[in-house]
Structures are given as C-alpha cells and as structure tokens.
Coordinates of C-alpha atoms in Angstrom, one line a residue:
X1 CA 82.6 54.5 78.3
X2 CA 84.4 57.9 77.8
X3 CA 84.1 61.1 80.0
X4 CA 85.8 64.0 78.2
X5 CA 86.0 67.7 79.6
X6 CA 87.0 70.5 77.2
X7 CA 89.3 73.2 78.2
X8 CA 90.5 75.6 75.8
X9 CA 87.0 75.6 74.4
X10 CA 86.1 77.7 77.4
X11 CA 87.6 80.9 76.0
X12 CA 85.4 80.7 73.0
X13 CA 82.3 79.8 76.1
X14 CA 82.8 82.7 78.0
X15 CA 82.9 85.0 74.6
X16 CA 79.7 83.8 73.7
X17 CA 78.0 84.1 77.5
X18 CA 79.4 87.8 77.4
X19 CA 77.8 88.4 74.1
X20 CA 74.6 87.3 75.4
X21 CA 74.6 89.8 78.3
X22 CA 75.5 92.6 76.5
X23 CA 72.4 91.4 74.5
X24 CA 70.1 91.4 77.3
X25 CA 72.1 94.6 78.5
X26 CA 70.9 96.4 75.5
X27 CA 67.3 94.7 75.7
X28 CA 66.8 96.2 79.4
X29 CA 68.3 99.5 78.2
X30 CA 65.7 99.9 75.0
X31 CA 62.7 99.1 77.3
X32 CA 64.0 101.9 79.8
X33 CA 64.0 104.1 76.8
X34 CA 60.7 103.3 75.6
X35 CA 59.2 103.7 79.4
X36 CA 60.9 106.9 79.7
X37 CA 59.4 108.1 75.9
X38 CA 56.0 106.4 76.6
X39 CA 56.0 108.8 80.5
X40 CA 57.3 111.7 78.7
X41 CA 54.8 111.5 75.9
X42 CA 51.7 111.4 78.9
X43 CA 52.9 114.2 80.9
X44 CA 53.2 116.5 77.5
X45 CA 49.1 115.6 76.8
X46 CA 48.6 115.6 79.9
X47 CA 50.1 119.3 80.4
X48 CA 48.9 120.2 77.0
X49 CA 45.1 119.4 77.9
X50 CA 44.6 121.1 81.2
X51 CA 46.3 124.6 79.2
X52 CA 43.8 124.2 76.1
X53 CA 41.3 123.3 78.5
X54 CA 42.0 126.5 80.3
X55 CA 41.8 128.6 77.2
X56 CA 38.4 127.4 76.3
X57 CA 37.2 128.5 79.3
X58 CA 38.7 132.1 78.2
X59 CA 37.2 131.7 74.7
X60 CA 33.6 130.9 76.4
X61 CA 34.0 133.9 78.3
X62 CA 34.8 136.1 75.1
X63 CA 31.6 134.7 74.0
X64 CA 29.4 136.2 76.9
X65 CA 31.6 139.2 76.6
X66 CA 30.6 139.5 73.1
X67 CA 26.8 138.2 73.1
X68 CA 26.0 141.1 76.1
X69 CA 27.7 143.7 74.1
X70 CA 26.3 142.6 70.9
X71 CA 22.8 142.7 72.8
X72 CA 23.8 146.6 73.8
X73 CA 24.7 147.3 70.5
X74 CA 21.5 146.2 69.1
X75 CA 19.5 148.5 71.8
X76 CA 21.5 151.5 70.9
X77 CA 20.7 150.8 67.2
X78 CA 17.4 150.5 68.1
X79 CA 17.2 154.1 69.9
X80 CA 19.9 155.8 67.1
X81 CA 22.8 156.2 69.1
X82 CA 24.9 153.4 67.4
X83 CA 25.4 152.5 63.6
X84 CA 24.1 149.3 62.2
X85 CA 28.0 148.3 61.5
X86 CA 29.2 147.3 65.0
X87 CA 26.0 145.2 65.8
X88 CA 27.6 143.5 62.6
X89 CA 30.9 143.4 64.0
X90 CA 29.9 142.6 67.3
X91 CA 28.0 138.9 65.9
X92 CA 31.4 138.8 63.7
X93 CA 33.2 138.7 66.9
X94 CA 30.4 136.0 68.4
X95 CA 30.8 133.7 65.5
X96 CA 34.4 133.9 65.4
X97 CA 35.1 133.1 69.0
X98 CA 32.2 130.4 69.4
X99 CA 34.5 128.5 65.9
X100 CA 37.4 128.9 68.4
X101 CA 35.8 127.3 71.0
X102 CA 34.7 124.3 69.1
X103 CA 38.1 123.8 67.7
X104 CA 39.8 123.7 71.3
X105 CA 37.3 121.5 72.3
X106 CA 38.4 119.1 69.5
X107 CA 41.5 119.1 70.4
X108 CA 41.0 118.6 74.3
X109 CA 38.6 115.6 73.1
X110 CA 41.4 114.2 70.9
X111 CA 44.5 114.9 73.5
X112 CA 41.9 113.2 75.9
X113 CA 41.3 109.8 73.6
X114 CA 45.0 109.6 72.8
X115 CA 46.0 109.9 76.7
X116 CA 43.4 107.0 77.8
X117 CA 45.1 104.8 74.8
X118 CA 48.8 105.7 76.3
X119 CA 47.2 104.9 79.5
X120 CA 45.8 101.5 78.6
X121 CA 42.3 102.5 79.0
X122 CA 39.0 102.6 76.8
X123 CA 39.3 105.0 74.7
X124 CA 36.0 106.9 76.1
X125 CA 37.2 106.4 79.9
X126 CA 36.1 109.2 81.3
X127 CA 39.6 111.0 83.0
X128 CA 39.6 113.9 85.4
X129 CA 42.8 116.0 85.5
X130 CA 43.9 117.7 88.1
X131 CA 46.4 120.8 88.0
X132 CA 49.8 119.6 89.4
X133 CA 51.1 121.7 92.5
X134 CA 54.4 123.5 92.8
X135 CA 56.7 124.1 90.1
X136 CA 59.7 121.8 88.6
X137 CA 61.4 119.4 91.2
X138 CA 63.4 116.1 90.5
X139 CA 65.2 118.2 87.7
X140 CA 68.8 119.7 88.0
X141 CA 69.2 122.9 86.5
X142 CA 73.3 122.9 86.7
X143 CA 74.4 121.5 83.4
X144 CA 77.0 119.8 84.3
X145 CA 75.4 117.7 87.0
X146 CA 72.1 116.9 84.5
X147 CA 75.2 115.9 81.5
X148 CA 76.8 113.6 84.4
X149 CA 73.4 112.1 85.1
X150 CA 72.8 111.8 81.6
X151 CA 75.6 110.2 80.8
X152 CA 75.1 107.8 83.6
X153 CA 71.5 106.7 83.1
X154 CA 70.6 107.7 79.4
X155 CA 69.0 104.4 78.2
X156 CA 70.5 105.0 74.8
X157 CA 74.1 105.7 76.3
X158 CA 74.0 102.7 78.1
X159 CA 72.3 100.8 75.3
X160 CA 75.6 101.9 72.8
X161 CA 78.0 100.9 75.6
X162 CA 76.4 97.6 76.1
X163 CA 76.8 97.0 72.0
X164 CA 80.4 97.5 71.7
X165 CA 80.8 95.8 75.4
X166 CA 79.0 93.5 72.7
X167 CA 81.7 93.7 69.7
X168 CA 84.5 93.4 72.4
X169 CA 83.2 89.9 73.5
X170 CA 83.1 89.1 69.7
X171 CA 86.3 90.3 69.0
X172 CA 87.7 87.8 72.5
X173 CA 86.1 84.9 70.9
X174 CA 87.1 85.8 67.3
X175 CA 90.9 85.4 69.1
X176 CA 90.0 82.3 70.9
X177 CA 89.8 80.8 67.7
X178 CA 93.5 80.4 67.1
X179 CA 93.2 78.3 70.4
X180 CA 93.6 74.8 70.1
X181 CA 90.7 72.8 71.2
X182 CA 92.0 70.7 74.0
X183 CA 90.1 68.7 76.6
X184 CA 91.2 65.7 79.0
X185 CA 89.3 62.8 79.0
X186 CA 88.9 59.0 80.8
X187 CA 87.9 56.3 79.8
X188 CA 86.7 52.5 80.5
X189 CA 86.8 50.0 78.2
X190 CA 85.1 46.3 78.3
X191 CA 85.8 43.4 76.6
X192 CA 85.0 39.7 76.3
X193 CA 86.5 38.7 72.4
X194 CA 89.9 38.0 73.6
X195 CA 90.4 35.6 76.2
X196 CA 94.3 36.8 76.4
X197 CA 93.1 40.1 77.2
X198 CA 92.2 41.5 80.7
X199 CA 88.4 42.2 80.6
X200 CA 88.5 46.1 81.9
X201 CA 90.9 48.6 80.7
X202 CA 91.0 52.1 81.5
X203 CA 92.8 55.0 79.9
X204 CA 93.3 58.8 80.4
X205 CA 95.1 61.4 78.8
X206 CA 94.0 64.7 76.9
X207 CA 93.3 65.4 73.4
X208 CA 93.5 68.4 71.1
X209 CA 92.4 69.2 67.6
X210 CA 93.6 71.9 65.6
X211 CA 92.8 73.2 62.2
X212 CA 96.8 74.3 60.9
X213 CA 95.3 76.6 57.3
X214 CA 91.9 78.1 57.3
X215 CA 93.3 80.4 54.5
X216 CA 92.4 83.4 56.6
X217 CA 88.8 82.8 58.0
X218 CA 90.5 83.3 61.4
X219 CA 92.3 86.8 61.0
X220 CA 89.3 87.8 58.9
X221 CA 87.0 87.7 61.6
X222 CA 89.3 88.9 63.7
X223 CA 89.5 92.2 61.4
X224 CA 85.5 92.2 61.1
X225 CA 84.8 92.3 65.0
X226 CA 88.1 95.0 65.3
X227 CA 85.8 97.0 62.6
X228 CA 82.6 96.7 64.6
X229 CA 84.4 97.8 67.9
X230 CA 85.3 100.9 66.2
X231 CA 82.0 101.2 64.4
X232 CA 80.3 100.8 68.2
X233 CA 83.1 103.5 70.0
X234 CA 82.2 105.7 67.1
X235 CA 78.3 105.4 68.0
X236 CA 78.7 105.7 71.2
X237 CA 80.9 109.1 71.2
X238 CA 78.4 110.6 68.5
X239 CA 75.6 109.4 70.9
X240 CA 76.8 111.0 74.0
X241 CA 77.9 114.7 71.8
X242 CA 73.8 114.4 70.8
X243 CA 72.9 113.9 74.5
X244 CA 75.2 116.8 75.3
X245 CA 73.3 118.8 73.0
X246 CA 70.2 118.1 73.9
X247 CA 70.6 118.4 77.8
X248 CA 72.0 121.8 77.3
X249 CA 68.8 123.1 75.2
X250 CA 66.5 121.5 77.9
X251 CA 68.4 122.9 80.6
X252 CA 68.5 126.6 79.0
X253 CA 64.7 125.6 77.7
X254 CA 63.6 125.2 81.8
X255 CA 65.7 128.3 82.4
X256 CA 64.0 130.3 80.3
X257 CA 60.3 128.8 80.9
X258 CA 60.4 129.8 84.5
X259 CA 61.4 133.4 83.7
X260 CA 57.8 133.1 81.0
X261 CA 55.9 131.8 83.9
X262 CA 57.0 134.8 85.9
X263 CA 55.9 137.0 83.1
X264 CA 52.6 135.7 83.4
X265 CA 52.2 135.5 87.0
X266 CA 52.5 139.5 86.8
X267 CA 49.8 139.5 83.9
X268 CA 47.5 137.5 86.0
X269 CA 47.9 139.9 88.8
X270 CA 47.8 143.2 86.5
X271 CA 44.1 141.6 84.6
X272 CA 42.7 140.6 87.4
X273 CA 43.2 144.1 89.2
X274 CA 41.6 145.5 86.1
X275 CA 38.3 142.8 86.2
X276 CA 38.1 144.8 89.9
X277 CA 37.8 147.8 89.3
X278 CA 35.6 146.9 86.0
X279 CA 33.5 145.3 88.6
X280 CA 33.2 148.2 90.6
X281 CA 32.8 150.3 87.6
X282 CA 30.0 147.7 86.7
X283 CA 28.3 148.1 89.7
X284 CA 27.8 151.9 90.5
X285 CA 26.2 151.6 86.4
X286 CA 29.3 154.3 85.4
X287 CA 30.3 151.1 82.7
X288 CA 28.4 148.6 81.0
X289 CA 28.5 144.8 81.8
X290 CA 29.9 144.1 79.0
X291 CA 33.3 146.0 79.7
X292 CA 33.7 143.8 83.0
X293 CA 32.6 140.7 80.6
X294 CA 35.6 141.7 79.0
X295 CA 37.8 142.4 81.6
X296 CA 36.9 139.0 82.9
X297 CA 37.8 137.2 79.6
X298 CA 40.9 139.0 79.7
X299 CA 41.4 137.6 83.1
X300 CA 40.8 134.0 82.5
X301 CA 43.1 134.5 78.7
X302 CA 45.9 135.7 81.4
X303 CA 45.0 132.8 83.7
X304 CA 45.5 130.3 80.4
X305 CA 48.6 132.0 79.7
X306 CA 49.9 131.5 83.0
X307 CA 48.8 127.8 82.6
X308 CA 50.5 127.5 79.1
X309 CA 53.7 128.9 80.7
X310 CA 53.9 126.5 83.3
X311 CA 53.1 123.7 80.5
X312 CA 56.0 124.9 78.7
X313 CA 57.8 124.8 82.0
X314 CA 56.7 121.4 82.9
X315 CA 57.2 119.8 79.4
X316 CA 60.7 121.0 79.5
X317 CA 61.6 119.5 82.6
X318 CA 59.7 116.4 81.4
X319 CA 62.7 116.3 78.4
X320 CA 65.5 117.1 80.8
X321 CA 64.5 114.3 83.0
X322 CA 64.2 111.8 80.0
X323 CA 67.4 112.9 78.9
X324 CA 69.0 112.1 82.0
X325 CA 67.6 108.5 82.0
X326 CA 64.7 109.0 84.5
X327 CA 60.9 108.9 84.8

C-alpha cells in the first residue's frame, strides 16, 4: 500500500486553475456584453417606434389637410374661380402623403415584430409604448469620468484583460515545466513468502522524476505563451484606444442632441402659436379650414420632430452607457 503526495506538480496546478478562471472571467464578461448590446438594441426600436409613430400621426394629418383643401379646390373649379391644375395637384398631394403614411406604418409594424422577438414574446404580442419622462439620466456627460467608467466596466476591456490574465497563467505553467516533479510518499508493505523476513515493512522518503533533454519543447513553449502575452497587451491597448474613441463621439453625440431637442422645443412652441391663431382665423370664417388643417399638420410634424430629437438624444445616451459597461 503506497500513499504519495506531489509537490512541485502544484506550480503547474495552480497555472492551469488560473487559466480556467480567466476562462470563466472572459465567459461572464462576453455575456455582459451581449446583455448590454441585446438592452441597447431594445431601447433604439423602442425610441425609433414611438418617433415614426409620431410622424404618422403628422402624415395622417397632412392627409385631412389635403383632402379639405382638395374638396375647396374642386368647389372653386366648379364656380370658375380656380383652374383645373391645383385640384390636380391638390389629389397629387393626397396620394403622395397617404404612400407616406403606409410606408411608416410598415415600418412601425416591423420595429414592433422585431422588439417582441428581442423581448422573448410572440411575435404578434400586442405591445403598448409609453413615452419615457424626463430627459437623459444615469449618463455622465464629463469625458473623463464616462472613459474611467468605461475603462472600468467595459465588458470587452475586461474580457481582453481577463485573456492575457489568461496568457500570463500559461506562460507560469509553461516555466513550471523546468520544475522537477517531486512528491513524498509512504508506504506499507506485506509479506508472507519469506519466513526470515518480518511480515510488515514500511518505508518513506520522496521521489522526483525529471526529463534532463526535451530538445527544446520547454523553452519553446515558453517563447509561444511570451508571444501570446504580448499578442493579448497589444489587444487590450488597441481595445481601450477604440473605447476612447467611441466614448468621446457618444459623449459629444449627447452633447449635441440636447442642444437639437432644444431647437425643437422652440419649433413646437413657434407651430403651435401659429395652429392658434389659424384657429381663430378659422373660426371668425376670414381663412379656410384647410389653412388651420395645415397649421395643425405642421404642429404635430414639429411635435414628431421634437420626438425624433429626443430619440436621437435617448439613443445616444443608450451608446454612452453601453460603452461604459452598464445597462
């Protein structure tokens, strides 16, 4: 009976157990990446069907705009005071705008079947949206603080660290083969085929085995794993100037969104002081209904607008904040 403990082999143990983590390092950090892609991808359909959704309703409205003056136009041909040309023009407009609508309605209908399937649903689950309040939080604008975050949480940062934490572990156990393998051992022996000797020995003691030429299989993987901890340094330094990159377009991208939202804050205001006094106009019969049909669609094209701009606004910060590892 022999009981034997290595010794020496547990340098080339520990190599291995180290790879293995970085393994499941990496593993954890490419499913963090794919979550944060997979939430980044909903919140861009998400954003992008509540804006086209909004500009239908501004393309329906052209229609009514354009049907009531197309109906005027016809009663003024009728009595003379209009030429036969703009009644034309007027069903051009019609036909043109009801095309428009159709199209965006594909596309919400699409957006709508491809968010259910990112979702997990059926694809004809029937989703209502709801306009987010408020305007971007969880995102810093300061470069600097978004590039420290980035570089602290980016799944793919981390997942190039944990490879060449990886080709370091390889290299230690590439070394720990020029270790000797040397373990201690005990051991009972029991014997009845020789009367002149005792029936129970023991022994103890340690052993080693060592292979003296391998004709350099040992330095060669030694100069493989050095190669691959350069190859991973070099990855993970192009990696992080990329993320640098990148988080300074998304930050100046937010920046710049938030001054277009403005902008069309100011245009919602400045149409829908004009659809008032249209109304008014309307009203007291000195303009037609059509003009504050117009005025109206012009409203609700500003209202989409203002809806695109924050979309634009939100989907930015949606990339910053993937970019800096979160959700």
């Amino acid at each position: 009976t022999t009981l034997s403990q290595p010794i020496t082999q547990y340098f080339k143990t520990r190599a291995g157990v180290d790879v293995s983590r970085a393994d499941a390092a990496g593993a954890r950090a490419d499913m963090r990446r794919t979550e944060n892609e997979m939430a980044y991808k909903v919140k861009e359909i998400y954003y992008a069907i509540l804006a086209t959704e909004r500009r239908r309703n501004a393309v329906d409205a052209q229609v009514r705009a354009a049907e009531l003056r197309n109906s005027e136009t016809r009663n003024a041909v009728v009595t003379g005071v209009s030429l036969e040309v703009k009644a034309a023009e007027a069903k051009a407009q019609i036909a043109q705008a009801t095309h428009m609508s159709g199209q965006l309605q594909d596309a919400v209908m699409n957006m709508r079947e491809d968010l259910a399937d990112l979702c997990g649903l059926p694809v004809d689950a029937d989703l209502e949206l709801v306009r987010p309040d408020g305007g971007v939080t969880g995102v810093s604008l300061d470069t600097e603080a978004a590039l420290s975050a980035a570089y602290t949480h980016n799944p793919e940062i981390e997942a190039a660290a944990h490879q060449l934490e990886k080709a370091r572990a390889a290299l230690r156990a590439a070394h720990a083969e020029y270790i000797p393998e040397v373990g201690a051992f005990a051991q009972h022996i029991y014997q009845n085929g020789a009367p002149f000797l005792s029936r129970n020995n023991g022994a103890f003691g340690v052993h080693m085995t060592w292979t003296m030429f391998e004709f350099g299989k040992r330095r060669g993987q030694v100069s493989e794993r050095s190669a691959e901890i350069a190859q991973a340094e070099e990855n993970l330094a192009r990696l992080k100037n990329r993320v640098r990159i990148e988080v300074e377009k998304a930050v100046r991208k937010v920046n710049r969104a938030e001054t277009g939202v403005n902008s069309a804050r100011e245009l919602v205001e400045a149409t829908t002081e004009a659809r008032r006094v249209s109304s008014d106009h309307a009203e007291i019969g000195t303009a037609n209904r059509s003009v504050f049909l117009d005025s109206e669609a012009s409203m609700f094209s500003a209202q989409a607008e203002l809806l695109r701009a924050e979309y634009d606004r939100s989907v930015a910060a949606a990339d910053l904040t993937r970019l800096t590892g979160n959700r």
